mmCIF file of C-alpha atoms in Angstrom:
data_model
loop_
_atom_site.group_PDB
_atom_site.id
_atom_site.type_symbol
_atom_site.label_atom_id
_atom_site.label_comp_id
_atom_site.label_asym_id
_atom_site.label_seq_id
_atom_site.Cartn_x
_atom_site.Cartn_y
_atom_site.Cartn_z
ATOM 1 C CA THR B 235 37.537 15.465 101.954
ATOM 2 C CA MET B 236 36.507 17.451 98.933
ATOM 3 C CA SER B 237 34.947 15.509 96.087
ATOM 4 C CA GLY B 238 37.339 14.759 93.298
ATOM 5 C CA SER B 239 40.230 13.578 95.464
ATOM 6 C CA GLY B 240 41.781 10.581 93.776
ATOM 7 C CA SER B 241 41.688 8.278 96.807
ATOM 8 C CA GLU B 242 40.517 4.684 96.360
ATOM 9 C CA ALA B 243 36.894 4.281 97.426
ATOM 10 C CA PRO B 244 36.451 1.645 100.133
ATOM 11 C CA GLN B 245 34.625 -1.485 98.986
ATOM 12 C CA PRO B 246 31.001 -1.360 100.170
ATOM 13 C CA SER B 247 30.020 -3.929 102.787
ATOM 14 C CA GLU B 248 27.077 -6.286 102.162
ATOM 15 C CA ALA B 249 24.899 -4.150 104.438
ATOM 16 C CA ALA B 250 25.761 -1.057 102.405
ATOM 17 C CA GLU B 251 25.063 -2.991 99.170
ATOM 18 C CA GLY B 252 21.653 -3.930 100.573
ATOM 19 C CA GLN B 253 20.907 -0.299 101.461
ATOM 20 C CA LEU B 254 21.906 0.784 97.978
ATOM 21 C CA GLN B 255 19.572 -1.763 96.389
ATOM 22 C CA GLU B 256 16.736 -0.648 98.667
ATOM 23 C CA ALA B 257 17.385 2.979 97.752
ATOM 24 C CA GLU B 258 17.326 2.045 94.047
ATOM 25 C CA GLN B 259 13.988 0.238 94.558
ATOM 26 C CA ASP B 260 12.596 3.283 96.385
ATOM 27 C CA TRP B 261 13.647 5.484 93.457
ATOM 28 C CA ALA B 262 12.078 3.086 90.953
ATOM 29 C CA ALA B 263 8.794 3.131 92.913
ATOM 30 C CA ALA B 264 8.833 6.928 93.253
ATOM 31 C CA LYS B 265 9.608 7.291 89.532
ATOM 32 C CA ALA B 266 6.724 4.968 88.579
ATOM 33 C CA PHE B 267 4.368 6.973 90.804
ATOM 34 C CA TYR B 268 5.549 10.305 89.358
ATOM 35 C CA ASP B 269 5.384 9.044 85.766
ATOM 36 C CA ASN B 270 1.724 8.100 86.270
ATOM 37 C CA LEU B 271 0.827 11.635 87.311
ATOM 38 C CA VAL B 272 -0.202 13.866 84.443
ATOM 39 C CA THR B 273 2.177 16.806 84.672
ATOM 40 C CA LYS B 274 4.121 19.052 82.347
ATOM 41 C CA ARG B 275 6.892 19.460 84.898
ATOM 42 C CA PRO B 276 10.032 17.394 84.409
ATOM 43 C CA ARG B 277 10.543 14.893 87.224
ATOM 44 C CA PRO B 278 13.247 15.959 89.681
ATOM 45 C CA PRO B 279 16.494 14.102 88.934
ATOM 46 C CA LYS B 280 18.143 11.566 91.257
ATOM 47 C CA PRO B 281 20.679 13.229 93.555
ATOM 48 C CA GLN B 282 23.342 10.850 92.142
ATOM 49 C CA ASN B 283 22.791 12.303 88.657
ATOM 50 C CA ALA B 284 21.924 15.893 89.515
ATOM 51 C CA ILE B 285 24.096 18.863 90.371
ATOM 52 C CA THR B 286 22.356 19.646 93.653
ATOM 53 C CA VAL B 287 22.325 23.289 94.726
ATOM 54 C CA ALA B 288 20.889 23.730 98.224
ATOM 55 C CA VAL B 289 19.695 27.242 99.050
ATOM 56 C CA SER B 290 18.489 28.578 102.390
ATOM 57 C CA SER B 291 15.262 30.593 102.587
ATOM 58 C CA ARG B 292 17.189 33.746 103.615
ATOM 59 C CA ALA B 293 19.458 33.361 100.574
ATOM 60 C CA LEU B 294 16.546 32.799 98.176
ATOM 61 C CA PHE B 295 14.231 35.487 99.586
ATOM 62 C CA ASP B 296 14.547 38.815 101.379
ATOM 63 C CA LEU B 297 13.669 37.902 104.970
ATOM 64 C CA VAL B 298 15.415 40.812 106.710
ATOM 65 C CA GLU B 299 12.244 42.083 108.418
ATOM 66 C CA GLU B 300 11.173 38.567 109.404
ATOM 67 C CA ARG B 301 14.626 37.911 110.836
ATOM 68 C CA ARG B 302 14.349 41.072 112.947
ATOM 69 C CA ILE B 303 11.015 39.843 114.390
ATOM 70 C CA TYR B 304 12.590 36.465 115.171
ATOM 71 C CA GLU B 305 15.586 38.032 116.934
ATOM 72 C CA GLU B 306 13.667 40.709 118.838
ATOM 73 C CA GLU B 307 10.340 38.998 119.597
ATOM 74 C CA GLY B 308 11.138 35.267 119.477
ATOM 75 C CA LEU B 309 10.075 32.194 117.538
ATOM 76 C CA GLU B 310 6.327 32.221 118.357
ATOM 77 C CA LYS B 311 5.834 35.795 117.100
ATOM 78 C CA TYR B 312 7.959 35.013 114.008
ATOM 79 C CA VAL B 313 5.877 31.951 113.046
ATOM 80 C CA GLU B 314 2.658 33.883 113.714
ATOM 81 C CA TYR B 315 3.850 36.753 111.486
ATOM 82 C CA GLN B 316 4.763 34.335 108.668
ATOM 83 C CA GLN B 317 1.380 32.602 108.884
ATOM 84 C CA ASN B 318 -0.511 35.918 108.907
ATOM 85 C CA ASN B 319 1.422 36.964 105.783
ATOM 86 C CA GLU B 320 1.454 33.687 103.901
ATOM 87 C CA ASN B 321 -0.294 35.230 100.891
ATOM 88 C CA VAL B 322 2.185 38.121 100.775
ATOM 89 C CA THR B 323 4.863 37.199 98.229
ATOM 90 C CA LEU B 324 8.430 37.415 99.518
ATOM 91 C CA LYS B 325 10.834 39.661 97.611
ATOM 92 C CA PRO B 326 13.901 38.151 95.896
ATOM 93 C CA GLY B 327 16.969 37.554 98.061
ATOM 94 C CA PRO B 328 20.653 37.399 97.085
ATOM 95 C CA ALA B 329 20.550 33.883 95.532
ATOM 96 C CA PHE B 330 17.269 34.431 93.652
ATOM 97 C CA TYR B 331 18.715 35.497 90.274
ATOM 98 C CA PHE B 332 21.380 32.795 90.435
ATOM 99 C CA VAL B 333 18.620 30.188 90.928
ATOM 100 C CA LYS B 334 16.615 31.666 88.032
ATOM 101 C CA ALA B 335 19.690 31.471 85.799
ATOM 102 C CA LEU B 336 20.262 27.817 86.815
ATOM 103 C CA GLU B 337 16.671 27.080 85.839
ATOM 104 C CA HIS B 338 17.165 28.743 82.454
ATOM 105 C CA VAL B 339 20.161 26.436 81.859
ATOM 106 C CA ASN B 340 17.966 23.469 82.842
ATOM 107 C CA ALA B 341 15.285 24.487 80.348
ATOM 108 C CA ARG B 342 17.899 24.646 77.570
ATOM 109 C CA LEU B 343 19.373 21.290 78.643
ATOM 110 C CA LEU B 344 15.954 19.615 78.574
ATOM 111 C CA GLU B 345 15.417 20.815 74.987
ATOM 112 C CA LEU B 346 18.704 19.206 73.904
ATOM 113 C CA TYR B 347 18.692 16.154 76.207
ATOM 114 C CA PRO B 348 15.076 15.389 77.210
ATOM 115 C CA ASP B 349 15.933 12.130 79.017
ATOM 116 C CA ASP B 350 19.176 13.168 80.689
ATOM 117 C CA GLU B 351 19.091 13.745 84.453
ATOM 118 C CA GLU B 352 22.439 15.547 84.703
ATOM 119 C CA ARG B 353 21.072 19.000 85.387
ATOM 120 C CA PHE B 354 20.736 21.407 88.305
ATOM 121 C CA ASP B 355 18.379 20.422 91.096
ATOM 122 C CA ILE B 356 17.574 23.257 93.476
ATOM 123 C CA VAL B 357 16.672 22.170 97.009
ATOM 124 C CA LEU B 358 15.316 24.607 99.582
ATOM 125 C CA MET B 359 17.305 23.779 102.712
ATOM 126 C CA THR B 360 16.134 25.820 105.667
ATOM 127 C CA ASN B 361 16.033 25.465 109.438
ATOM 128 C CA ASN B 362 12.654 27.206 109.309
ATOM 129 C CA HIS B 363 9.710 25.500 110.951
ATOM 130 C CA ALA B 364 7.230 23.577 108.838
ATOM 131 C CA GLN B 365 4.474 26.165 109.566
ATOM 132 C CA VAL B 366 6.445 28.728 107.553
ATOM 133 C CA GLY B 367 6.445 26.360 104.549
ATOM 134 C CA VAL B 368 3.175 27.664 103.098
ATOM 135 C CA ARG B 369 4.553 31.184 102.596
ATOM 136 C CA LEU B 370 7.753 29.803 101.039
ATOM 137 C CA ILE B 371 5.789 27.532 98.668
ATOM 138 C CA ASN B 372 3.420 30.365 97.697
ATOM 139 C CA SER B 373 6.365 32.655 96.909
ATOM 140 C CA ILE B 374 8.198 29.977 94.905
ATOM 141 C CA ASN B 375 5.051 29.296 92.874
ATOM 142 C CA HIS B 376 4.435 33.022 92.389
ATOM 143 C CA TYR B 377 7.829 33.359 90.652
ATOM 144 C CA GLY B 378 7.401 30.105 88.720
ATOM 145 C CA LEU B 379 10.553 28.558 90.207
ATOM 146 C CA THR B 380 11.005 24.796 89.965
ATOM 147 C CA ILE B 381 11.949 23.827 93.495
ATOM 148 C CA GLU B 382 10.389 20.485 94.321
ATOM 149 C CA ARG B 383 12.488 19.359 97.276
ATOM 150 C CA PHE B 384 12.176 21.160 100.610
ATOM 151 C CA CYS B 385 13.879 20.432 103.915
ATOM 152 C CA LEU B 386 12.349 22.477 106.740
ATOM 153 C CA THR B 387 14.434 21.324 109.684
ATOM 154 C CA GLY B 388 12.678 23.209 112.511
ATOM 155 C CA GLY B 389 15.787 24.698 114.095
ATOM 156 C CA GLN B 390 18.040 21.673 113.498
ATOM 157 C CA SER B 391 21.299 21.943 111.559
ATOM 158 C CA PRO B 392 20.790 21.024 107.875
ATOM 159 C CA ILE B 393 24.288 19.551 107.416
ATOM 160 C CA GLY B 394 23.133 15.915 107.632
ATOM 161 C CA TYR B 395 20.528 16.556 104.940
ATOM 162 C CA LEU B 396 23.085 18.293 102.719
ATOM 163 C CA THR B 397 25.215 15.154 102.862
ATOM 164 C CA ALA B 398 22.213 12.886 102.165
ATOM 165 C CA TYR B 399 21.331 14.919 99.063
ATOM 166 C CA LEU B 400 24.932 14.717 97.781
ATOM 167 C CA THR B 401 24.912 18.528 97.709
ATOM 168 C CA ASN B 402 27.306 20.113 95.195
ATOM 169 C CA LEU B 403 26.840 23.686 96.451
ATOM 170 C CA TYR B 404 25.178 25.136 99.542
ATOM 171 C CA LEU B 405 24.267 28.838 99.769
ATOM 172 C CA SER B 406 23.049 30.350 103.024
ATOM 173 C CA ALA B 407 22.870 33.714 104.777
ATOM 174 C CA ASP B 408 24.095 32.078 108.004
ATOM 175 C CA SER B 409 27.902 32.123 108.170
ATOM 176 C CA GLU B 410 28.055 29.545 110.976
ATOM 177 C CA LYS B 411 26.131 26.954 108.945
ATOM 178 C CA VAL B 412 28.327 27.674 105.923
ATOM 179 C CA GLN B 413 31.434 27.160 108.051
ATOM 180 C CA GLU B 414 29.980 23.854 109.291
ATOM 181 C CA ALA B 415 29.266 22.743 105.711
ATOM 182 C CA ILE B 416 32.795 23.674 104.525
ATOM 183 C CA GLU B 417 34.226 21.637 107.410
ATOM 184 C CA ALA B 418 32.045 18.699 106.293
ATOM 185 C CA GLY B 419 33.628 18.960 102.821
ATOM 186 C CA ILE B 420 30.616 20.588 101.092
ATOM 187 C CA ALA B 421 31.250 23.532 98.743
ATOM 188 C CA SER B 422 29.500 26.366 100.484
ATOM 189 C CA ALA B 423 29.319 30.159 100.712
ATOM 190 C CA THR B 424 27.587 32.902 102.704
ATOM 191 C CA MET B 425 25.403 35.112 100.507
ATOM 192 C CA PHE B 426 25.406 38.913 100.689
ATOM 193 C CA THR B 427 22.850 41.169 99.036
ATOM 194 C CA ALA B 428 24.151 43.707 96.551
ATOM 195 C CA ASN B 429 23.769 47.335 97.630
ATOM 196 C CA LYS B 430 22.364 48.377 94.272
ATOM 197 C CA ASP B 431 19.825 46.906 91.871
ATOM 198 C CA VAL B 432 21.528 45.613 88.757
ATOM 199 C CA ALA B 433 20.033 43.967 85.674
ATOM 200 C CA TYR B 434 21.269 40.387 85.303
ATOM 201 C CA SER B 435 21.379 38.338 82.121
ATOM 202 C CA ASP B 436 18.264 36.204 81.616
ATOM 203 C CA THR B 437 19.882 34.042 78.974
ATOM 204 C CA GLN B 438 23.327 33.268 80.384
ATOM 205 C CA LEU B 439 24.365 32.069 83.831
ATOM 206 C CA ARG B 440 27.507 34.002 84.816
ATOM 207 C CA VAL B 441 29.619 32.698 87.680
ATOM 208 C CA ALA B 442 32.789 34.475 88.839
ATOM 209 C CA PHE B 443 35.359 32.853 91.117
ATOM 210 C CA ASP B 444 38.343 34.169 93.016
ATOM 211 C CA GLY B 445 41.323 31.803 92.657
ATOM 212 C CA ASP B 446 43.278 31.133 95.843
ATOM 213 C CA ALA B 447 41.280 29.499 98.678
ATOM 214 C CA VAL B 448 38.234 29.245 96.366
ATOM 215 C CA ILE B 449 39.106 27.188 93.260
ATOM 216 C CA PHE B 450 42.622 26.446 94.536
ATOM 217 C CA SER B 451 43.944 25.721 98.026
ATOM 218 C CA ASP B 452 45.228 28.551 100.218
ATOM 219 C CA GLU B 453 48.886 27.438 100.000
ATOM 220 C CA SER B 454 49.898 30.553 98.028
ATOM 221 C CA GLU B 455 47.995 32.903 100.342
ATOM 222 C CA GLN B 456 49.845 31.397 103.296
ATOM 223 C CA ILE B 457 53.166 32.385 101.688
ATOM 224 C CA VAL B 458 51.951 35.949 101.037
ATOM 225 C CA LYS B 459 50.752 36.326 104.650
ATOM 226 C CA GLU B 460 53.857 34.769 106.207
ATOM 227 C CA HIS B 461 56.695 35.880 103.894
ATOM 228 C CA GLY B 462 55.375 38.775 101.792
ATOM 229 C CA LEU B 463 54.736 39.277 98.071
ATOM 230 C CA ASP B 464 58.310 38.955 96.795
ATOM 231 C CA ARG B 465 58.725 35.499 98.272
ATOM 232 C CA PHE B 466 55.290 34.580 96.871
ATOM 233 C CA PHE B 467 56.262 35.597 93.302
ATOM 234 C CA GLU B 468 59.491 33.640 93.616
ATOM 235 C CA HIS B 469 57.671 30.580 94.984
ATOM 236 C CA GLU B 470 55.042 30.635 92.200
ATOM 237 C CA GLN B 471 57.658 30.886 89.453
ATOM 238 C CA LEU B 472 59.703 28.019 90.948
ATOM 239 C CA ASN B 473 56.541 25.895 91.168
ATOM 240 C CA GLU B 474 54.783 26.955 87.978
ATOM 241 C CA ASN B 475 54.682 23.358 86.684
ATOM 242 C CA LYS B 476 53.385 21.934 89.955
ATOM 243 C CA PRO B 477 49.578 22.172 90.008
ATOM 244 C CA LEU B 478 48.031 23.940 92.975
ATOM 245 C CA ALA B 479 45.976 21.752 95.304
ATOM 246 C CA GLN B 480 42.211 22.031 94.917
ATOM 247 C CA GLY B 481 40.055 24.416 96.915
ATOM 248 C CA PRO B 482 36.451 24.112 98.112
ATOM 249 C CA LEU B 483 34.755 25.285 94.897
ATOM 250 C CA LYS B 484 36.843 23.367 92.360
ATOM 251 C CA GLY B 485 34.119 20.701 92.198
ATOM 252 C CA PHE B 486 31.406 23.252 91.354
ATOM 253 C CA LEU B 487 33.555 24.793 88.600
ATOM 254 C CA GLU B 488 33.968 21.236 87.265
ATOM 255 C CA ASP B 489 30.192 20.734 87.343
ATOM 256 C CA LEU B 490 29.679 23.927 85.317
ATOM 257 C CA GLY B 491 32.337 22.719 82.858
ATOM 258 C CA LYS B 492 30.564 19.378 82.394
ATOM 259 C CA ILE B 493 27.313 21.150 81.547
ATOM 260 C CA GLN B 494 29.107 23.527 79.143
ATOM 261 C CA LYS B 495 30.517 20.487 77.304
ATOM 262 C CA LYS B 496 26.973 19.170 76.803
ATOM 263 C CA PHE B 497 26.126 22.356 74.895
ATOM 264 C CA CYS B 498 29.378 22.168 72.904
ATOM 265 C CA ALA B 499 28.536 18.559 71.956
ATOM 266 C CA LYS B 500 25.378 19.875 70.244
ATOM 267 C CA ASN B 501 27.281 22.665 68.428
ATOM 268 C CA GLU B 502 25.976 25.268 70.868
ATOM 269 C CA ARG B 503 29.382 26.572 71.958
ATOM 270 C CA LEU B 504 28.644 30.136 70.815
ATOM 271 C CA ASN B 505 25.199 29.976 72.312
ATOM 272 C CA CYS B 506 26.201 28.361 75.616
ATOM 273 C CA PRO B 507 24.045 29.580 78.526
ATOM 274 C CA ILE B 508 26.939 29.361 81.033
ATOM 275 C CA ARG B 509 29.993 31.606 81.260
ATOM 276 C CA THR B 510 32.696 31.290 83.920
ATOM 277 C CA TYR B 511 35.184 33.919 85.082
ATOM 278 C CA LEU B 512 38.323 33.810 87.188
ATOM 279 C CA VAL B 513 38.753 37.184 88.910
ATOM 280 C CA THR B 514 41.999 37.137 90.880
ATOM 281 C CA ALA B 515 44.174 39.710 92.609
ATOM 282 C CA ARG B 516 47.227 37.850 91.258
ATOM 283 C CA SER B 517 49.325 39.544 88.629
ATOM 284 C CA ALA B 518 49.486 37.745 85.283
ATOM 285 C CA ALA B 519 53.201 38.286 84.644
ATOM 286 C CA SER B 520 54.502 37.135 88.013
ATOM 287 C CA SER B 521 52.013 34.521 89.211
ATOM 288 C CA GLY B 522 49.463 33.858 86.467
ATOM 289 C CA VAL B 523 51.161 30.944 84.734
ATOM 290 C CA ARG B 524 50.780 28.531 87.632
ATOM 291 C CA VAL B 525 47.038 29.226 87.840
ATOM 292 C CA LEU B 526 46.475 28.640 84.115
ATOM 293 C CA LYS B 527 48.634 25.510 84.098
ATOM 294 C CA THR B 528 46.759 24.149 87.127
ATOM 295 C CA LEU B 529 43.406 24.593 85.377
ATOM 296 C CA ARG B 530 44.836 22.935 82.270
ATOM 297 C CA SER B 531 46.158 19.989 84.305
ATOM 298 C CA TRP B 532 42.640 19.499 85.716
ATOM 299 C CA GLY B 533 41.158 19.585 82.219
ATOM 300 C CA LEU B 534 39.122 22.669 83.130
ATOM 301 C CA GLU B 535 38.469 25.536 80.768
ATOM 302 C CA ILE B 536 37.466 28.833 82.313
ATOM 303 C CA ASP B 537 35.958 31.279 79.809
ATOM 304 C CA GLU B 538 37.661 34.455 81.019
ATOM 305 C CA ALA B 539 40.628 34.967 83.345
ATOM 306 C CA LEU B 540 41.144 38.448 84.781
ATOM 307 C CA PHE B 541 44.411 39.066 86.637
ATOM 308 C CA LEU B 542 44.070 42.343 88.535
ATOM 309 C CA ALA B 543 47.533 42.619 90.145
ATOM 310 C CA GLY B 544 46.053 43.881 93.395
ATOM 311 C CA ALA B 545 43.551 46.345 91.850
ATOM 312 C CA PRO B 546 40.049 46.289 93.411
ATOM 313 C CA LYS B 547 37.670 43.705 91.951
ATOM 314 C CA GLY B 548 34.442 45.726 92.222
ATOM 315 C CA PRO B 549 34.766 47.779 89.000
ATOM 316 C CA ILE B 550 35.583 44.681 86.879
ATOM 317 C CA LEU B 551 32.649 42.773 88.396
ATOM 318 C CA VAL B 552 30.308 45.638 87.450
ATOM 319 C CA LYS B 553 31.241 44.967 83.802
ATOM 320 C CA ILE B 554 30.788 41.161 84.114
ATOM 321 C CA ARG B 555 27.541 41.326 86.113
ATOM 322 C CA PRO B 556 27.831 37.797 87.493
ATOM 323 C CA HIS B 557 24.817 36.187 89.156
ATOM 324 C CA ILE B 558 27.260 35.213 91.900
ATOM 325 C CA PHE B 559 30.892 35.994 92.765
ATOM 326 C CA PHE B 560 32.784 33.727 95.185
ATOM 327 C CA ASP B 561 35.690 35.108 97.248
ATOM 328 C CA ASP B 562 37.401 34.003 100.477
ATOM 329 C CA GLN B 563 38.145 37.548 101.695
ATOM 330 C CA MET B 564 35.408 39.741 103.160
ATOM 331 C CA PHE B 565 37.326 42.810 101.961
ATOM 332 C CA HIS B 566 36.660 41.763 98.325
ATOM 333 C CA VAL B 567 33.099 40.650 99.083
ATOM 334 C CA GLU B 568 32.287 44.065 100.611
ATOM 335 C CA GLY B 569 33.968 45.903 97.730
ATOM 336 C CA ALA B 570 31.914 43.946 95.207
ATOM 337 C CA GLN B 571 28.721 44.444 97.209
ATOM 338 C CA LYS B 572 29.138 48.239 97.337
ATOM 339 C CA LEU B 573 29.160 48.411 93.546
ATOM 340 C CA GLY B 574 26.114 46.171 93.130
ATOM 341 C CA THR B 575 27.550 42.653 92.719
ATOM 342 C CA ILE B 576 25.973 39.731 94.557
ATOM 343 C CA ALA B 577 28.925 38.240 96.377
ATOM 344 C CA ALA B 578 29.344 35.046 98.362
ATOM 345 C CA HIS B 579 31.973 34.549 101.055
ATOM 346 C CA VAL B 580 33.804 31.196 101.152
ATOM 347 C CA PRO B 581 35.096 30.762 104.739
ATOM 348 C CA TYR B 582 38.142 28.689 103.878
ATOM 349 C CA GLY B 583 41.878 28.986 104.349
ATOM 350 C CA ILE B 584 44.296 31.297 106.086
ATOM 351 C CA ALA B 585 42.431 34.547 105.291
ATOM 352 C CA GLN B 586 39.769 33.541 107.862
ATOM 353 C CA LYS B 587 42.303 33.557 110.691
ATOM 354 C CA TYR B 588 43.334 37.116 109.814
ATOM 355 C CA HIS B 589 39.760 38.232 109.240
ATOM 356 C CA LYS B 590 38.614 36.953 112.656
ATOM 357 C CA SER B 591 41.425 38.690 114.504
ATOM 358 C CA SER B 592 40.759 42.055 112.860
#
């Protein structure tokens, strides 16, 4: 299930209690060890406190050429190539500027709340082999990114590790792994590189979300696909006071909202380094009310809501320049990409069935 469902948590057994205590002791020991090291870097937060964003190496860096070698010449040649080039810095990939923006938010948070661990923790989650690690570490250090936790799974699926790290968002260039993560209840999206170079804000993280099948469930999209737009408008107006069910990225929008509130609490509302956008093909007049009332019922504030009534999303996204735009339909992802927006596909809901058959 997605996080945030209101079901009663089962009572932990004594064995589970024991494991929890052991884990707490491990953390205490690791913390004591880290605190004794002389370092200017903030200690990575506990996964229970952090907003964990797991990023694959192909999302963080441009590994198109390396991927070609792997597919055409095999694993041995790929590893050899990576080792021979380990001092050649990798170029930024589609999630790079998003990660940089998350780190800027962290730096601001640490100024305001030096002892608070509720901040973003970026984990490199890759099924690369350990031998490739040196090049990844060198590139991360070259750009001054703070990525302390690495999982190099040597060809194994990372899903088990994502669960262990209590991952709040997983970004990968591999659509099959993303699908697997979504099915395991982890907010996840497949990253696509923009087709143009765009300047992104260095001082404000901008995250844009589609509505249906991303923040909300796909119930409304099912009605459009099965009964057409007129029935959809009618259905939404009849149900405008019934909140939509949650979708796969509702939890991440909530996480962003929690961090925004921390800035507001220190009178930094106007200077908040996070801005969120809803960019939906819905029309405001005929189906916008239910969306806004649903967000209100969840206690979520989104900074800007753009109802496009079926107009393409690309031109609006060019104006927003988000570090990432989440959509469940490849048609919108490709449209955004063409105009230079870094888009991420969320493989969730009824649109996938139609996409696969096309």
